[in-house]
Amino acid sequence: MYSGPRHSGSVWATETYLKSSGIAQPKSCWQLAYTGSVGSQSLTGIPHVHRLRDMLPNAQVWPFETGFRPLTEDDLDGTQTLICEIYPSAVPVEPESGEVIDRAQVRTIAHHYWELDQRGRLGSYFGPPDSLDTGILPQIEGEEGWILVK
């Protein structure tokens, strides 16, 4: 069962779990420069997510407002928008001729989650991996968040 490091300095459970499991290779949200850095995107994106959440009264931010658990239609009754972090390169992508890779990633990941939803499997993706120590859930739900991948 994974009970790896909680946040210490710039190491977060989400980042560590996804890297150690081979699911994804996310960079630290605190990395502001150099290859693969996402820190500046995080810093500029958080206020936009906050504003978006305020503009959409029937929205929830996963896992902070929903809990880190599989979600059903009943869990989301009254929710029109679910806001969550994704990792587009977690799904293999084949850009169309002349298509920018970022656009292809967004198209592919959107289609991936749409297909899962159509098959009734998307709700399970909102729950923690079986190997995750449940003692870390309060940190994830209250402070750190998670990336929607499985």
mmCIF file of C-alpha atoms in Angstrom:
data_model
loop_
_atom_site.group_PDB
_atom_site.id
_atom_site.type_symbol
_atom_site.label_atom_id
_atom_site.label_comp_id
_atom_site.label_asym_id
_atom_site.label_seq_id
_atom_site.Cartn_x
_atom_site.Cartn_y
_atom_site.Cartn_z
ATOM 1 C CA MET A 1 0.000 0.000 0.000
ATOM 2 C CA TYR A 2 1.421 3.384 -0.974
ATOM 3 C CA SER A 3 1.917 5.675 1.974
ATOM 4 C CA GLY A 4 4.810 7.587 0.478
ATOM 5 C CA PRO A 5 5.873 11.077 1.352
ATOM 6 C CA ARG A 6 3.372 13.663 2.270
ATOM 7 C CA HIS A 7 4.354 17.121 1.220
ATOM 8 C CA SER A 8 7.833 17.942 2.347
ATOM 9 C CA GLY A 9 9.417 20.869 0.617
ATOM 10 C CA SER A 10 8.333 20.435 -2.977
ATOM 11 C CA VAL A 11 7.382 16.742 -2.850
ATOM 12 C CA TRP A 12 3.654 16.019 -2.847
ATOM 13 C CA ALA A 13 1.838 12.713 -2.535
ATOM 14 C CA THR A 14 0.059 13.107 -5.872
ATOM 15 C CA GLU A 15 3.231 13.776 -7.809
ATOM 16 C CA THR A 16 5.144 11.006 -6.038
ATOM 17 C CA TYR A 17 2.365 8.427 -6.448
ATOM 18 C CA LEU A 18 1.840 9.072 -10.155
ATOM 19 C CA LYS A 19 5.572 8.933 -10.882
ATOM 20 C CA SER A 20 6.210 5.787 -8.828
ATOM 21 C CA SER A 21 3.236 3.974 -10.366
ATOM 22 C CA GLY A 22 4.311 4.825 -13.917
ATOM 23 C CA ILE A 23 0.949 6.450 -14.676
ATOM 24 C CA ALA A 24 2.343 9.908 -15.394
ATOM 25 C CA GLN A 25 5.425 12.036 -14.867
ATOM 26 C CA PRO A 26 4.049 15.304 -13.487
ATOM 27 C CA LYS A 27 6.394 18.105 -12.536
ATOM 28 C CA SER A 28 6.179 19.898 -9.226
ATOM 29 C CA CYS A 29 3.596 22.664 -9.112
ATOM 30 C CA TRP A 30 6.378 24.719 -7.502
ATOM 31 C CA GLN A 31 8.760 24.402 -10.482
ATOM 32 C CA LEU A 32 8.685 27.831 -12.128
ATOM 33 C CA ALA A 33 11.339 27.410 -14.819
ATOM 34 C CA TYR A 34 13.050 24.940 -17.148
ATOM 35 C CA THR A 35 11.769 21.970 -19.104
ATOM 36 C CA GLY A 36 8.302 20.779 -18.178
ATOM 37 C CA SER A 37 7.722 23.436 -15.557
ATOM 38 C CA VAL A 38 4.083 23.968 -14.627
ATOM 39 C CA GLY A 39 4.491 26.262 -11.637
ATOM 40 C CA SER A 40 3.738 29.456 -13.521
ATOM 41 C CA GLN A 41 0.656 27.814 -15.074
ATOM 42 C CA SER A 42 -0.457 26.778 -11.590
ATOM 43 C CA LEU A 43 0.023 30.252 -10.185
ATOM 44 C CA THR A 44 -1.887 31.908 -13.012
ATOM 45 C CA GLY A 45 -4.501 29.158 -13.279
ATOM 46 C CA ILE A 46 -5.631 28.991 -9.654
ATOM 47 C CA PRO A 47 -7.250 32.460 -9.685
ATOM 48 C CA HIS A 48 -9.032 31.535 -12.936
ATOM 49 C CA VAL A 49 -10.385 28.337 -11.402
ATOM 50 C CA HIS A 50 -11.538 30.349 -8.383
ATOM 51 C CA ARG A 51 -13.301 32.865 -10.629
ATOM 52 C CA LEU A 52 -14.830 30.079 -12.729
ATOM 53 C CA ARG A 53 -16.091 28.354 -9.587
ATOM 54 C CA ASP A 54 -17.685 31.640 -8.424
ATOM 55 C CA MET A 55 -19.339 32.147 -11.828
ATOM 56 C CA LEU A 56 -20.850 28.650 -11.837
ATOM 57 C CA PRO A 57 -22.930 28.262 -8.665
ATOM 58 C CA ASN A 58 -23.819 24.642 -9.510
ATOM 59 C CA ALA A 59 -20.182 23.605 -9.917
ATOM 60 C CA GLN A 60 -17.921 21.600 -7.620
ATOM 61 C CA VAL A 61 -14.139 21.305 -7.524
ATOM 62 C CA TRP A 62 -12.896 17.726 -7.234
ATOM 63 C CA PRO A 63 -11.719 16.393 -4.793
ATOM 64 C CA PHE A 64 -11.979 19.432 -2.506
ATOM 65 C CA GLU A 65 -15.780 19.668 -2.581
ATOM 66 C CA THR A 66 -16.748 16.150 -3.632
ATOM 67 C CA GLY A 67 -14.351 14.046 -1.597
ATOM 68 C CA PHE A 68 -11.762 11.728 -3.085
ATOM 69 C CA ARG A 69 -14.082 8.831 -3.820
ATOM 70 C CA PRO A 70 -15.844 7.257 -6.781
ATOM 71 C CA LEU A 71 -18.693 9.513 -7.870
ATOM 72 C CA THR A 72 -22.167 8.516 -8.978
ATOM 73 C CA GLU A 73 -24.933 10.505 -10.642
ATOM 74 C CA ASP A 74 -26.598 10.784 -7.232
ATOM 75 C CA ASP A 75 -23.415 12.263 -5.743
ATOM 76 C CA LEU A 76 -23.516 14.952 -8.410
ATOM 77 C CA ASP A 77 -27.245 15.680 -8.252
ATOM 78 C CA GLY A 78 -27.586 19.436 -8.717
ATOM 79 C CA THR A 79 -24.014 19.750 -9.988
ATOM 80 C CA GLN A 80 -23.826 21.031 -13.551
ATOM 81 C CA THR A 81 -20.040 21.373 -13.778
ATOM 82 C CA LEU A 82 -17.289 19.339 -12.161
ATOM 83 C CA ILE A 83 -13.886 21.037 -12.196
ATOM 84 C CA CYS A 84 -10.839 18.768 -11.924
ATOM 85 C CA GLU A 85 -7.191 18.660 -12.865
ATOM 86 C CA ILE A 86 -6.241 16.414 -15.772
ATOM 87 C CA TYR A 87 -2.951 15.224 -17.241
ATOM 88 C CA PRO A 88 -3.379 15.295 -21.039
ATOM 89 C CA SER A 89 -0.229 13.356 -21.877
ATOM 90 C CA ALA A 90 -1.409 10.387 -19.774
ATOM 91 C CA VAL A 91 -3.305 9.205 -22.873
ATOM 92 C CA PRO A 92 -1.388 8.378 -26.077
ATOM 93 C CA VAL A 93 -2.002 11.009 -28.744
ATOM 94 C CA GLU A 94 -1.762 11.020 -32.537
ATOM 95 C CA PRO A 95 -1.900 14.554 -33.902
ATOM 96 C CA GLU A 96 -3.736 15.002 -37.170
ATOM 97 C CA SER A 97 -1.779 16.442 -40.091
ATOM 98 C CA GLY A 98 -0.682 19.962 -39.162
ATOM 99 C CA GLU A 99 -2.299 19.789 -35.718
ATOM 100 C CA VAL A 100 -0.447 21.354 -32.785
ATOM 101 C CA ILE A 101 0.400 18.712 -30.127
ATOM 102 C CA ASP A 102 -1.372 20.634 -27.327
ATOM 103 C CA ARG A 103 -4.587 20.730 -29.349
ATOM 104 C CA ALA A 104 -4.292 17.018 -30.125
ATOM 105 C CA GLN A 105 -3.768 16.249 -26.421
ATOM 106 C CA VAL A 106 -6.858 18.214 -25.395
ATOM 107 C CA ARG A 107 -8.956 16.593 -28.137
ATOM 108 C CA THR A 108 -7.717 13.119 -27.224
ATOM 109 C CA ILE A 109 -8.151 13.431 -23.443
ATOM 110 C CA ALA A 110 -11.631 14.931 -23.838
ATOM 111 C CA HIS A 111 -12.628 12.025 -26.078
ATOM 112 C CA HIS A 112 -11.051 9.551 -23.642
ATOM 113 C CA TYR A 113 -13.120 10.822 -20.687
ATOM 114 C CA TRP A 114 -16.251 11.092 -22.845
ATOM 115 C CA GLU A 115 -15.883 7.419 -23.827
ATOM 116 C CA LEU A 116 -15.405 6.385 -20.190
ATOM 117 C CA ASP A 117 -18.544 8.323 -19.250
ATOM 118 C CA GLN A 118 -20.531 6.731 -22.079
ATOM 119 C CA ARG A 119 -19.537 3.282 -20.786
ATOM 120 C CA GLY A 120 -20.443 4.209 -17.192
ATOM 121 C CA ARG A 121 -16.839 3.936 -16.009
ATOM 122 C CA LEU A 122 -15.819 7.567 -15.455
ATOM 123 C CA GLY A 123 -17.222 7.822 -11.921
ATOM 124 C CA SER A 124 -14.719 5.297 -10.574
ATOM 125 C CA TYR A 125 -11.817 7.494 -11.730
ATOM 126 C CA PHE A 126 -12.695 10.046 -9.038
ATOM 127 C CA GLY A 127 -11.800 7.596 -6.285
ATOM 128 C CA PRO A 128 -8.342 6.898 -4.880
ATOM 129 C CA PRO A 129 -6.199 4.067 -6.193
ATOM 130 C CA ASP A 130 -6.507 0.864 -4.147
ATOM 131 C CA SER A 131 -2.827 1.085 -3.179
ATOM 132 C CA LEU A 132 -3.123 4.562 -1.640
ATOM 133 C CA ASP A 133 -2.920 4.843 2.149
ATOM 134 C CA THR A 134 -6.317 6.186 3.273
ATOM 135 C CA GLY A 135 -4.549 8.172 5.998
ATOM 136 C CA ILE A 136 -3.398 10.597 3.333
ATOM 137 C CA LEU A 137 -6.944 11.365 2.093
ATOM 138 C CA PRO A 138 -7.481 14.408 4.356
ATOM 139 C CA GLN A 139 -4.336 16.002 2.904
ATOM 140 C CA ILE A 140 -5.510 15.328 -0.647
ATOM 141 C CA GLU A 141 -9.090 16.499 -0.055
ATOM 142 C CA GLY A 142 -8.181 19.541 2.000
ATOM 143 C CA GLU A 143 -4.947 20.848 0.576
ATOM 144 C CA GLU A 144 -3.252 19.005 -2.250
ATOM 145 C CA GLY A 145 -5.876 17.753 -4.698
ATOM 146 C CA TRP A 146 -5.283 14.998 -7.231
ATOM 147 C CA ILE A 147 -4.970 14.512 -10.965
ATOM 148 C CA LEU A 148 -7.771 12.613 -12.731
ATOM 149 C CA VAL A 149 -5.923 9.582 -14.113
ATOM 150 C CA LYS A 150 -6.043 5.844 -13.574
#
